[in-house]
Amino acid sequence: MRVESEELDAEIAGTTTGDRLEVHAWRESVLVAQHLDVSAWSLGWDADRQVQGQATVTVGDPDGSLAPWGMSDPLGPGGSRLQITWVSGLSGTRVPLGWWRIRRPDPRETWLTYNLGDGRAVRIAGGGSVTIQADEETASAVMDRLDAEVIRAATCVAEVRRLMQDICPVVAHPDVVDGPVPGSLVYGDGRMDAVDDLLSVIGATYRMGPDGAMELVPTAGVGPVWTLAGGEDGVLVGLARSLSDDGVYNAAISTGETPDGRPLVGRAYILSGPLRWGGPFGKVPIFHRSIATTQAGVDADAETLLANRVASGEVDLTVTCLTHPGLQIQDRVTVIAATTAGELPLEGRVVGMRMTSATSDSGTTPSKKMTLTVRVSAQALEAVAARVRRG
């Protein structure tokens, strides 16, 4: 959670008015444009992308001073950042939504022509807007490729910090257990690929925090941090489910090799329940190339991979709920689902989130509703299914 506050939770569940988005532009730690006049915006996060956060912000430009001509202009794509903050209209509570690198500004300008009366005409700016495509700071890490980089730190978290030291700070969640960098790990030219490889060794993943730091969190997520229930005082608007066997596995096979080049194979299986190996679901393994160099190492890698798949969730639910600006991807939430057997809890990990603007009498405000993608385990859905079948 970006901000944990009972007052904020109460505001979200109740009637709100005057909420707004505050946007400033910075370049090289210098404020170059403040309190931009935001007329429309959308912020989206997807945990399955390397650049998880992507934003579109449209700002007013009445005198043409903001429309960029060069890369180094305040809203140009030459390194400027947007600092975005959600502000409550009731309490003034501020929720930082992070720092966003400007990737593509798209100016829309109008011009007015005046006749000076002596046969001459002059054109002046008649107002316009700039629509900005911006990404989270991980975009900088994707752009900043490695050049024959070698491992220098002893542990995975320390090495991630080193790889990101010129891009953003790195903060590890207390539940992340650091471990040594495997000696067999070799980098390609992708900086974020290297980060992904290092974090997979210790069962962790990342997200960008409200202050622009990269947060390292467990693969299974953080929390649960919020309960989404329906009803008059609840925040749940709608829940849709579309079950698919895509991405669902009941075994993990990990391959590696010994220091002298002999192949190693480790296997782990789900041996009970409706998805058991060899049952009605069949035999559906996921394969992983391990950096382990011993049989015990690839066995452990297979067990860990399968356990992480089960814990982090395999089936995605689409949830519509009241907008909570403090929520982040990789947060775990509890969704109270309405079923024919009554209301039943489903705990899952937020892997997608989308917040947008709405137009009201007071101008552009955050929409009261947002969309989440919550990834739950197949076992959790089976438990609900069993309750529904029993009635």
Tab-separated table of N, CA, C and O in Angstrom, residues 35-149:
chain	number	residue	atom	x	y	z
A	35	HIS	N	1.825	22.511	-11.111
A	35	HIS	CA	0.360	22.588	-11.110
A	35	HIS	C	-0.184	22.623	-12.533
A	35	HIS	O	-0.920	23.525	-12.933
A	36	LEU	N	0.198	21.603	-13.297
A	36	LEU	CA	-0.288	21.511	-14.664
A	36	LEU	C	-1.810	21.360	-14.669
A	36	LEU	O	-2.394	20.709	-13.795
A	37	ASP	N	-2.443	21.983	-15.654
A	37	ASP	CA	-3.898	21.970	-15.770
A	37	ASP	C	-4.324	20.671	-16.453
A	37	ASP	O	-4.346	20.577	-17.683
A	38	VAL	N	-4.633	19.661	-15.651
A	38	VAL	CA	-4.925	18.328	-16.165
A	38	VAL	C	-6.385	18.253	-16.585
A	38	VAL	O	-7.289	18.493	-15.791
A	39	SER	N	-6.623	17.903	-17.854
A	39	SER	CA	-7.997	17.815	-18.357
A	39	SER	C	-8.462	16.374	-18.546
A	39	SER	O	-9.667	16.126	-18.631
A	40	ALA	N	-7.539	15.427	-18.617
A	40	ALA	CA	-7.892	14.005	-18.725
A	40	ALA	C	-6.652	13.190	-18.395
A	40	ALA	O	-5.528	13.631	-18.641
A	41	TRP	N	-6.862	11.987	-17.838
A	41	TRP	CA	-5.723	11.139	-17.509
A	41	TRP	C	-6.158	9.698	-17.299
A	41	TRP	O	-7.333	9.414	-17.028
A	42	SER	N	-5.201	8.816	-17.454
A	42	SER	CA	-5.405	7.417	-17.079
A	42	SER	C	-4.058	6.863	-16.618
A	42	SER	O	-3.013	7.189	-17.191
A	43	LEU	N	-4.095	6.039	-15.575
A	43	LEU	CA	-2.905	5.396	-15.025
A	43	LEU	C	-3.169	3.893	-14.985
A	43	LEU	O	-4.196	3.460	-14.443
A	44	GLY	N	-2.266	3.124	-15.562
A	44	GLY	CA	-2.461	1.680	-15.583
A	44	GLY	C	-1.205	0.939	-15.189
A	44	GLY	O	-0.090	1.378	-15.497
A	45	TRP	N	-1.393	-0.185	-14.487
A	45	TRP	CA	-0.274	-1.028	-14.060
A	45	TRP	C	-0.541	-2.466	-14.464
A	45	TRP	O	-1.679	-2.951	-14.367
A	46	ASP	N	0.496	-3.159	-14.894
A	46	ASP	CA	0.385	-4.566	-15.277
A	46	ASP	C	1.638	-5.280	-14.781
A	46	ASP	O	2.754	-4.996	-15.243
A	47	ALA	N	1.461	-6.198	-13.852
A	47	ALA	CA	2.602	-6.885	-13.241
A	47	ALA	C	3.321	-7.807	-14.215
A	47	ALA	O	4.444	-8.233	-13.940
A	48	ASP	N	2.711	-8.119	-15.344
A	48	ASP	CA	3.332	-9.014	-16.304
A	48	ASP	C	4.202	-8.270	-17.321
A	48	ASP	O	4.752	-8.898	-18.230
A	49	ARG	N	4.304	-6.940	-17.198
A	49	ARG	CA	5.197	-6.162	-18.056
A	49	ARG	C	6.437	-5.770	-17.274
A	49	ARG	O	6.375	-5.570	-16.064
A	50	GLN	N	7.576	-5.617	-17.954
A	50	GLN	CA	8.761	-5.101	-17.273
A	50	GLN	C	8.542	-3.649	-16.863
A	50	GLN	O	8.900	-3.258	-15.751
A	51	VAL	N	7.995	-2.840	-17.768
A	51	VAL	CA	7.597	-1.473	-17.419
A	51	VAL	C	6.137	-1.561	-16.990
A	51	VAL	O	5.214	-1.488	-17.808
A	52	GLN	N	5.932	-1.725	-15.688
A	52	GLN	CA	4.601	-2.079	-15.203
A	52	GLN	C	3.606	-0.927	-15.298
A	52	GLN	O	2.439	-1.126	-15.632
A	53	GLY	N	4.063	0.299	-15.011
A	53	GLY	CA	3.167	1.443	-14.993
A	53	GLY	C	3.277	2.269	-16.255
A	53	GLY	O	4.377	2.626	-16.692
A	54	GLN	N	2.118	2.581	-16.861
A	54	GLN	CA	2.069	3.430	-18.046
A	54	GLN	C	0.932	4.427	-17.869
A	54	GLN	O	-0.150	4.074	-17.390
A	55	ALA	N	1.188	5.679	-18.236
A	55	ALA	CA	0.232	6.754	-17.979
A	55	ALA	C	0.001	7.584	-19.233
A	55	ALA	O	0.878	7.711	-20.093
A	56	THR	N	-1.198	8.145	-19.317
A	56	THR	CA	-1.533	9.140	-20.331
A	56	THR	C	-2.138	10.330	-19.607
A	56	THR	O	-3.128	10.173	-18.871
A	57	VAL	N	-1.559	11.494	-19.781
A	57	VAL	CA	-2.018	12.710	-19.104
A	57	VAL	C	-2.152	13.817	-20.141
A	57	VAL	O	-1.212	14.090	-20.893
A	58	THR	N	-3.324	14.438	-20.202
A	58	THR	CA	-3.549	15.575	-21.088
A	58	THR	C	-3.616	16.848	-20.257
A	58	THR	O	-4.392	16.923	-19.298
A	59	VAL	N	-2.779	17.834	-20.604
A	59	VAL	CA	-2.731	19.091	-19.849
A	59	VAL	C	-3.032	20.254	-20.784
A	59	VAL	O	-2.715	20.225	-21.978
A	60	GLY	N	-3.677	21.277	-20.216
A	60	GLY	CA	-4.002	22.460	-20.996
A	60	GLY	C	-2.766	23.308	-21.268
A	60	GLY	O	-1.854	23.387	-20.445
A	61	ASP	N	-2.772	23.954	-22.435
A	61	ASP	CA	-1.649	24.809	-22.844
A	61	ASP	C	-2.214	26.053	-23.535
A	61	ASP	O	-2.110	26.213	-24.754
A	62	PRO	N	-2.832	26.961	-22.761
A	62	PRO	CA	-3.569	28.079	-23.377
A	62	PRO	C	-2.713	29.056	-24.157
A	62	PRO	O	-3.188	29.662	-25.116
A	63	ASP	N	-1.439	29.235	-23.781
A	63	ASP	CA	-0.614	30.218	-24.481
A	63	ASP	C	0.495	29.589	-25.323
A	63	ASP	O	1.354	30.292	-25.866
A	64	GLY	N	0.489	28.260	-25.444
A	64	GLY	CA	1.471	27.582	-26.274
A	64	GLY	C	2.851	27.463	-25.659
A	64	GLY	O	3.781	27.006	-26.327
A	65	SER	N	2.993	27.793	-24.375
A	65	SER	CA	4.317	27.781	-23.757
A	65	SER	C	4.766	26.381	-23.358
A	65	SER	O	5.956	26.148	-23.129
A	66	LEU	N	3.838	25.429	-23.241
A	66	LEU	CA	4.189	24.087	-22.801
A	66	LEU	C	4.443	23.127	-23.959
A	66	LEU	O	5.110	22.106	-23.782
A	67	ALA	N	3.876	23.406	-25.127
A	67	ALA	CA	4.048	22.507	-26.264
A	67	ALA	C	5.528	22.393	-26.613
A	67	ALA	O	6.163	23.382	-26.989
A	68	PRO	N	6.119	21.195	-26.481
A	68	PRO	CA	7.569	21.077	-26.684
A	68	PRO	C	7.971	21.128	-28.151
A	68	PRO	O	7.282	20.599	-29.019
A	69	TRP	N	9.105	21.786	-28.400
A	69	TRP	CA	9.745	21.774	-29.702
A	69	TRP	C	11.030	20.963	-29.670
A	69	TRP	O	11.436	20.396	-30.681
A	70	GLY	N	11.676	20.923	-28.510
A	70	GLY	CA	12.943	20.214	-28.389
A	70	GLY	C	12.895	19.162	-27.306
A	70	GLY	O	12.004	19.151	-26.450
A	71	MET	N	13.877	18.270	-27.307
A	71	MET	CA	13.947	17.191	-26.331
A	71	MET	C	14.100	17.718	-24.912
A	71	MET	O	13.648	17.078	-23.957
A	72	SER	N	14.736	18.890	-24.755
A	72	SER	CA	15.028	19.403	-23.419
A	72	SER	C	13.949	20.341	-22.879
A	72	SER	O	14.104	20.883	-21.790
A	73	ASP	N	12.859	20.526	-23.612
A	73	ASP	CA	11.769	21.364	-23.107
A	73	ASP	C	11.140	20.711	-21.878
A	73	ASP	O	11.269	19.495	-21.668
A	74	PRO	N	10.441	21.490	-21.032
A	74	PRO	CA	9.878	20.929	-19.795
A	74	PRO	C	9.037	19.670	-20.011
A	74	PRO	O	9.112	18.731	-19.210
A	75	LEU	N	8.249	19.629	-21.082
A	75	LEU	CA	7.434	18.445	-21.354
A	75	LEU	C	8.004	17.640	-22.518
A	75	LEU	O	7.297	16.831	-23.129
A	76	GLY	N	9.276	17.845	-22.820
A	76	GLY	CA	9.934	17.084	-23.870
A	76	GLY	C	10.359	15.713	-23.384
A	76	GLY	O	10.476	15.470	-22.176
A	77	PRO	N	10.653	14.798	-24.317
A	77	PRO	CA	11.011	13.421	-23.949
A	77	PRO	C	12.498	13.219	-23.708
A	77	PRO	O	12.993	12.094	-23.803
A	78	GLY	N	13.206	14.299	-23.362
A	78	GLY	CA	14.646	14.195	-23.176
A	78	GLY	C	15.076	14.013	-21.738
A	78	GLY	O	16.208	14.347	-21.375
A	79	GLY	N	14.201	13.478	-20.903
A	79	GLY	CA	14.581	13.203	-19.517
A	79	GLY	C	13.703	13.856	-18.468
A	79	GLY	O	13.976	13.719	-17.271
A	80	SER	N	12.638	14.558	-18.872
A	80	SER	CA	11.730	15.161	-17.888
A	80	SER	C	10.875	14.083	-17.237
A	80	SER	O	10.549	13.065	-17.847
A	81	ARG	N	10.514	14.340	-15.978
A	81	ARG	CA	9.661	13.429	-15.224
A	81	ARG	C	8.411	14.147	-14.733
A	81	ARG	O	8.464	15.345	-14.424
A	82	LEU	N	7.320	13.397	-14.643
A	82	LEU	CA	6.102	13.902	-14.026
A	82	LEU	C	5.994	13.350	-12.609
A	82	LEU	O	6.154	12.137	-12.399
A	83	GLN	N	5.734	14.219	-11.655
A	83	GLN	CA	5.444	13.813	-10.276
A	83	GLN	C	3.935	13.903	-10.106
A	83	GLN	O	3.347	14.977	-10.228
A	84	ILE	N	3.291	12.759	-9.846
A	84	ILE	CA	1.833	12.691	-9.820
A	84	ILE	C	1.373	12.337	-8.409
A	84	ILE	O	1.861	11.384	-7.798
A	85	THR	N	0.401	13.096	-7.917
A	85	THR	CA	-0.125	12.904	-6.558
A	85	THR	C	-1.643	12.981	-6.591
A	85	THR	O	-2.218	13.888	-7.228
A	86	TRP	N	-2.299	12.052	-5.931
A	86	TRP	CA	-3.752	12.101	-5.728
A	86	TRP	C	-4.021	12.888	-4.456
A	86	TRP	O	-3.383	12.652	-3.418
A	87	VAL	N	-4.975	13.826	-4.503
A	87	VAL	CA	-5.292	14.682	-3.359
A	87	VAL	C	-6.777	14.560	-3.042
A	87	VAL	O	-7.626	14.750	-3.919
A	88	SER	N	-7.078	14.238	-1.793
A	88	SER	CA	-8.466	14.119	-1.353
A	88	SER	C	-9.123	15.491	-1.252
A	88	SER	O	-8.533	16.433	-0.721
A	89	GLY	N	-10.347	15.584	-1.752
A	89	GLY	CA	-11.083	16.837	-1.651
A	89	GLY	C	-11.708	17.051	-0.288
A	89	GLY	O	-12.104	18.173	0.043
A	90	LEU	N	-11.801	16.001	0.538
A	90	LEU	CA	-12.420	16.125	1.860
A	90	LEU	C	-11.393	16.439	2.939
A	90	LEU	O	-11.536	17.399	3.694
A	91	SER	N	-10.346	15.628	3.014
A	91	SER	CA	-9.379	15.768	4.103
A	91	SER	C	-8.059	16.391	3.664
A	91	SER	O	-7.240	16.743	4.507
A	92	GLY	N	-7.849	16.491	2.360
A	92	GLY	CA	-6.558	16.978	1.879
A	92	GLY	C	-5.465	15.913	1.925
A	92	GLY	O	-4.295	16.219	1.667
A	93	THR	N	-5.846	14.662	2.238
A	93	THR	CA	-4.868	13.577	2.261
A	93	THR	C	-4.188	13.456	0.907
A	93	THR	O	-4.856	13.464	-0.131
A	94	ARG	N	-2.877	13.333	0.917
A	94	ARG	CA	-2.097	13.256	-0.314
A	94	ARG	C	-1.531	11.846	-0.466
A	94	ARG	O	-0.926	11.313	0.468
A	95	VAL	N	-1.741	11.273	-1.630
A	95	VAL	CA	-1.241	9.933	-1.921
A	95	VAL	C	-0.338	10.024	-3.148
A	95	VAL	O	-0.818	10.197	-4.270
A	96	PRO	N	0.980	9.916	-2.974
A	96	PRO	CA	1.877	9.964	-4.128
A	96	PRO	C	1.662	8.750	-5.042
A	96	PRO	O	1.609	7.616	-4.575
A	97	LEU	N	1.524	9.016	-6.329
A	97	LEU	CA	1.336	7.953	-7.312
A	97	LEU	C	2.599	7.705	-8.127
A	97	LEU	O	2.566	7.030	-9.151
A	98	GLY	N	3.717	8.262	-7.668
A	98	GLY	CA	5.001	7.924	-8.264
A	98	GLY	C	5.531	8.966	-9.228
A	98	GLY	O	4.958	10.041	-9.426
A	99	TRP	N	6.671	8.611	-9.803
A	99	TRP	CA	7.378	9.453	-10.772
A	99	TRP	C	7.341	8.756	-12.117
A	99	TRP	O	7.574	7.545	-12.216
A	100	TRP	N	7.067	9.524	-13.164
A	100	TRP	CA	6.820	8.960	-14.481
A	100	TRP	C	7.703	9.656	-15.517
A	100	TRP	O	7.700	10.887	-15.620
A	101	ARG	N	8.430	8.883	-16.272
A	101	ARG	CA	9.317	9.422	-17.307
A	101	ARG	C	8.507	9.755	-18.564
A	101	ARG	O	7.794	8.903	-19.104
A	102	ILE	N	8.608	10.983	-19.035
A	102	ILE	CA	7.912	11.390	-20.251
A	102	ILE	C	8.543	10.681	-21.443
A	102	ILE	O	9.742	10.795	-21.690
A	103	ARG	N	7.729	9.937	-22.186
A	103	ARG	CA	8.215	9.209	-23.349
A	103	ARG	C	7.784	9.861	-24.657
A	103	ARG	O	8.542	9.886	-25.623
A	104	ARG	N	6.546	10.364	-24.676
A	104	ARG	CA	6.051	10.925	-25.936
A	104	ARG	C	5.014	12.013	-25.662
A	104	ARG	O	3.891	11.717	-25.270
A	105	PRO	N	5.372	13.272	-25.879
A	105	PRO	CA	4.385	14.354	-25.782
A	105	PRO	C	3.769	14.617	-27.153
A	105	PRO	O	4.457	14.617	-28.168
A	106	ASP	N	2.476	14.826	-27.161
A	106	ASP	CA	1.753	15.047	-28.422
A	106	ASP	C	0.987	16.365	-28.327
A	106	ASP	O	-0.130	16.410	-27.824
A	107	PRO	N	1.565	17.481	-28.798
A	107	PRO	CA	0.896	18.786	-28.688
A	107	PRO	C	-0.258	18.906	-29.683
A	107	PRO	O	-0.201	18.394	-30.804
A	108	ARG	N	-1.293	19.599	-29.264
A	108	ARG	CA	-2.410	19.976	-30.127
A	108	ARG	C	-2.573	21.486	-29.997
A	108	ARG	O	-2.949	21.988	-28.933
A	109	GLU	N	-2.285	22.206	-31.086
A	109	GLU	CA	-2.280	23.664	-31.029
A	109	GLU	C	-3.309	24.243	-31.992
A	109	GLU	O	-3.582	23.670	-33.049
A	110	THR	N	-3.884	25.383	-31.614
A	110	THR	CA	-4.739	26.152	-32.509
A	110	THR	C	-4.145	27.546	-32.656
A	110	THR	O	-3.486	28.060	-31.747
A	111	TRP	N	-4.381	28.130	-33.819
A	111	TRP	CA	-3.828	29.451	-34.107
A	111	TRP	C	-4.937	30.384	-34.594
A	111	TRP	O	-5.832	29.979	-35.330
A	112	LEU	N	-4.881	31.618	-34.130
A	112	LEU	CA	-5.842	32.651	-34.544
A	112	LEU	C	-5.124	33.637	-35.461
A	112	LEU	O	-4.007	34.068	-35.181
A	113	THR	N	-5.779	33.989	-36.555
A	113	THR	CA	-5.204	34.932	-37.516
A	113	THR	C	-5.912	36.273	-37.403
A	113	THR	O	-7.151	36.343	-37.469
A	114	TYR	N	-5.134	37.331	-37.204
A	114	TYR	CA	-5.678	38.689	-37.110
A	114	TYR	C	-5.177	39.509	-38.297
A	114	TYR	O	-3.991	39.514	-38.623
A	115	ASN	N	-6.130	40.240	-38.912
A	115	ASN	CA	-5.788	41.148	-40.004
A	115	ASN	C	-5.458	42.507	-39.410
A	115	ASN	O	-6.278	43.104	-38.704
A	116	LEU	N	-4.267	43.006	-39.691
A	116	LEU	CA	-3.828	44.274	-39.118
A	116	LEU	C	-4.384	45.482	-39.861
A	116	LEU	O	-4.158	46.622	-39.463
A	117	GLY	N	-5.115	45.255	-40.936
A	117	GLY	CA	-5.761	46.359	-41.641
A	117	GLY	C	-4.929	46.990	-42.730
A	117	GLY	O	-5.426	47.833	-43.492
A	118	ASP	N	-3.690	46.648	-42.839
A	118	ASP	CA	-2.824	47.227	-43.875
A	118	ASP	C	-2.347	46.149	-44.836
A	118	ASP	O	-1.288	46.268	-45.450
A	119	GLY	N	-3.160	45.106	-44.935
A	119	GLY	CA	-2.798	44.015	-45.818
A	119	GLY	C	-1.955	42.956	-45.154
A	119	GLY	O	-1.649	41.936	-45.764
A	120	ARG	N	-1.569	43.204	-43.928
A	120	ARG	CA	-0.768	42.227	-43.206
A	120	ARG	C	-1.630	41.445	-42.230
A	120	ARG	O	-2.627	41.964	-41.728
A	121	ALA	N	-1.240	40.229	-41.961
A	121	ALA	CA	-1.930	39.372	-40.992
A	121	ALA	C	-0.907	38.783	-40.044
A	121	ALA	O	0.255	38.568	-40.411
A	122	VAL	N	-1.344	38.547	-38.827
A	122	VAL	CA	-0.470	37.962	-37.830
A	122	VAL	C	-1.184	36.789	-37.178
A	122	VAL	O	-2.408	36.824	-36.985
A	123	ARG	N	-0.432	35.760	-36.891
A	123	ARG	CA	-1.003	34.594	-36.220
A	123	ARG	C	-0.527	34.550	-34.776
A	123	ARG	O	0.664	34.745	-34.506
A	124	ILE	N	-1.452	34.276	-33.869
A	124	ILE	CA	-1.094	34.132	-32.464
A	124	ILE	C	-1.688	32.826	-31.945
A	124	ILE	O	-2.664	32.299	-32.493
A	125	ALA	N	-1.048	32.307	-30.891
A	125	ALA	CA	-1.521	31.050	-30.299
A	125	ALA	C	-2.922	31.225	-29.738
A	125	ALA	O	-3.202	32.179	-29.009
A	126	GLY	N	-3.787	30.291	-30.108
A	126	GLY	CA	-5.165	30.350	-29.637
A	126	GLY	C	-5.480	29.309	-28.592
A	126	GLY	O	-6.648	29.033	-28.316
A	127	GLY	N	-4.464	28.740	-28.000
A	127	GLY	CA	-4.690	27.734	-26.961
A	127	GLY	C	-4.575	26.334	-27.520
A	127	GLY	O	-4.725	26.098	-28.722
A	128	GLY	N	-4.285	25.396	-26.659
A	128	GLY	CA	-4.152	24.014	-27.081
A	128	GLY	C	-3.964	23.104	-25.896
A	128	GLY	O	-4.337	23.447	-24.754
A	129	SER	N	-3.401	21.948	-26.146
A	129	SER	CA	-3.170	20.968	-25.084
A	129	SER	C	-1.978	20.100	-25.468
A	129	SER	O	-1.537	20.079	-26.616
A	130	VAL	N	-1.459	19.389	-24.471
A	130	VAL	CA	-0.374	18.432	-24.695
A	130	VAL	C	-0.788	17.109	-24.050
A	130	VAL	O	-1.068	17.067	-22.844
A	131	THR	N	-0.860	16.066	-24.853
A	131	THR	CA	-1.135	14.728	-24.330
A	131	THR	C	0.196	13.996	-24.167
A	131	THR	O	0.944	13.845	-25.134
A	132	ILE	N	0.466	13.565	-22.942
A	132	ILE	CA	1.771	13.012	-22.591
A	132	ILE	C	1.652	11.521	-22.315
A	132	ILE	O	0.825	11.098	-21.493
A	133	GLN	N	2.454	10.732	-23.020
A	133	GLN	CA	2.609	9.322	-22.699
A	133	GLN	C	3.827	9.201	-21.782
A	133	GLN	O	4.916	9.671	-22.124
A	134	ALA	N	3.643	8.594	-20.626
A	134	ALA	CA	4.729	8.502	-19.647
A	134	ALA	C	4.771	7.099	-19.054
A	134	ALA	O	3.742	6.421	-18.948
A	135	ASP	N	5.973	6.665	-18.685
A	135	ASP	CA	6.187	5.342	-18.098
A	135	ASP	C	6.843	5.477	-16.733
A	135	ASP	O	7.519	6.468	-16.448
A	136	GLU	N	6.679	4.431	-15.913
A	136	GLU	CA	7.414	4.385	-14.659
A	136	GLU	C	8.919	4.296	-14.931
A	136	GLU	O	9.360	4.005	-16.045
A	137	GLU	N	9.702	4.523	-13.873
A	137	GLU	CA	11.152	4.649	-14.037
A	137	GLU	C	11.827	3.374	-14.528
A	137	GLU	O	12.966	3.412	-15.008
A	138	THR	N	11.132	2.242	-14.466
A	138	THR	CA	11.718	1.026	-15.020
A	138	THR	C	11.981	1.170	-16.518
A	138	THR	O	12.806	0.445	-17.079
A	139	ALA	N	11.280	2.108	-17.171
A	139	ALA	CA	11.560	2.370	-18.591
A	139	ALA	C	13.006	2.811	-18.779
A	139	ALA	O	13.650	2.459	-19.783
A	140	SER	N	13.528	3.570	-17.817
A	140	SER	CA	14.924	4.012	-17.911
A	140	SER	C	15.873	2.830	-17.813
A	140	SER	O	16.909	2.794	-18.481
A	141	ALA	N	15.510	1.852	-16.982
A	141	ALA	CA	16.361	0.661	-16.844
A	141	ALA	C	16.326	-0.178	-18.113
A	141	ALA	O	17.334	-0.778	-18.502
A	142	VAL	N	15.172	-0.240	-18.778
A	142	VAL	CA	15.077	-0.976	-20.036
A	142	VAL	C	15.922	-0.291	-21.113
A	142	VAL	O	16.603	-0.943	-21.902
A	143	MET	N	15.890	1.047	-21.132
A	143	MET	CA	16.657	1.795	-22.128
A	143	MET	C	18.160	1.728	-21.865
A	143	MET	O	18.965	1.732	-22.802
A	144	ASP	N	18.543	1.673	-20.590
A	144	ASP	CA	19.961	1.686	-20.197
A	144	ASP	C	20.495	0.255	-20.208
A	144	ASP	O	20.560	-0.418	-19.181
A	145	ARG	N	20.888	-0.222	-21.358
A	145	ARG	CA	21.288	-1.611	-21.509
A	145	ARG	C	22.686	-1.856	-20.942
A	145	ARG	O	23.497	-0.930	-20.810
A	146	LEU	N	22.948	-3.093	-20.622
A	146	LEU	CA	24.240	-3.472	-20.066
A	146	LEU	C	25.289	-3.618	-21.168
A	146	LEU	O	24.990	-4.085	-22.272
A	147	ASP	N	26.494	-3.227	-20.842
A	147	ASP	CA	27.605	-3.316	-21.792
A	147	ASP	C	28.705	-4.179	-21.177
A	147	ASP	O	29.544	-3.688	-20.413
A	148	ALA	N	28.635	-5.470	-21.481
A	148	ALA	CA	29.623	-6.428	-20.960
A	148	ALA	C	29.732	-6.334	-19.440
A	148	ALA	O	30.821	-6.402	-18.874
A	149	GLU	N	28.573	-6.202	-18.767
A	149	GLU	CA	28.542	-6.058	-17.312
A	149	GLU	C	28.798	-7.398	-16.651
A	149	GLU	O	28.353	-8.456	-17.120
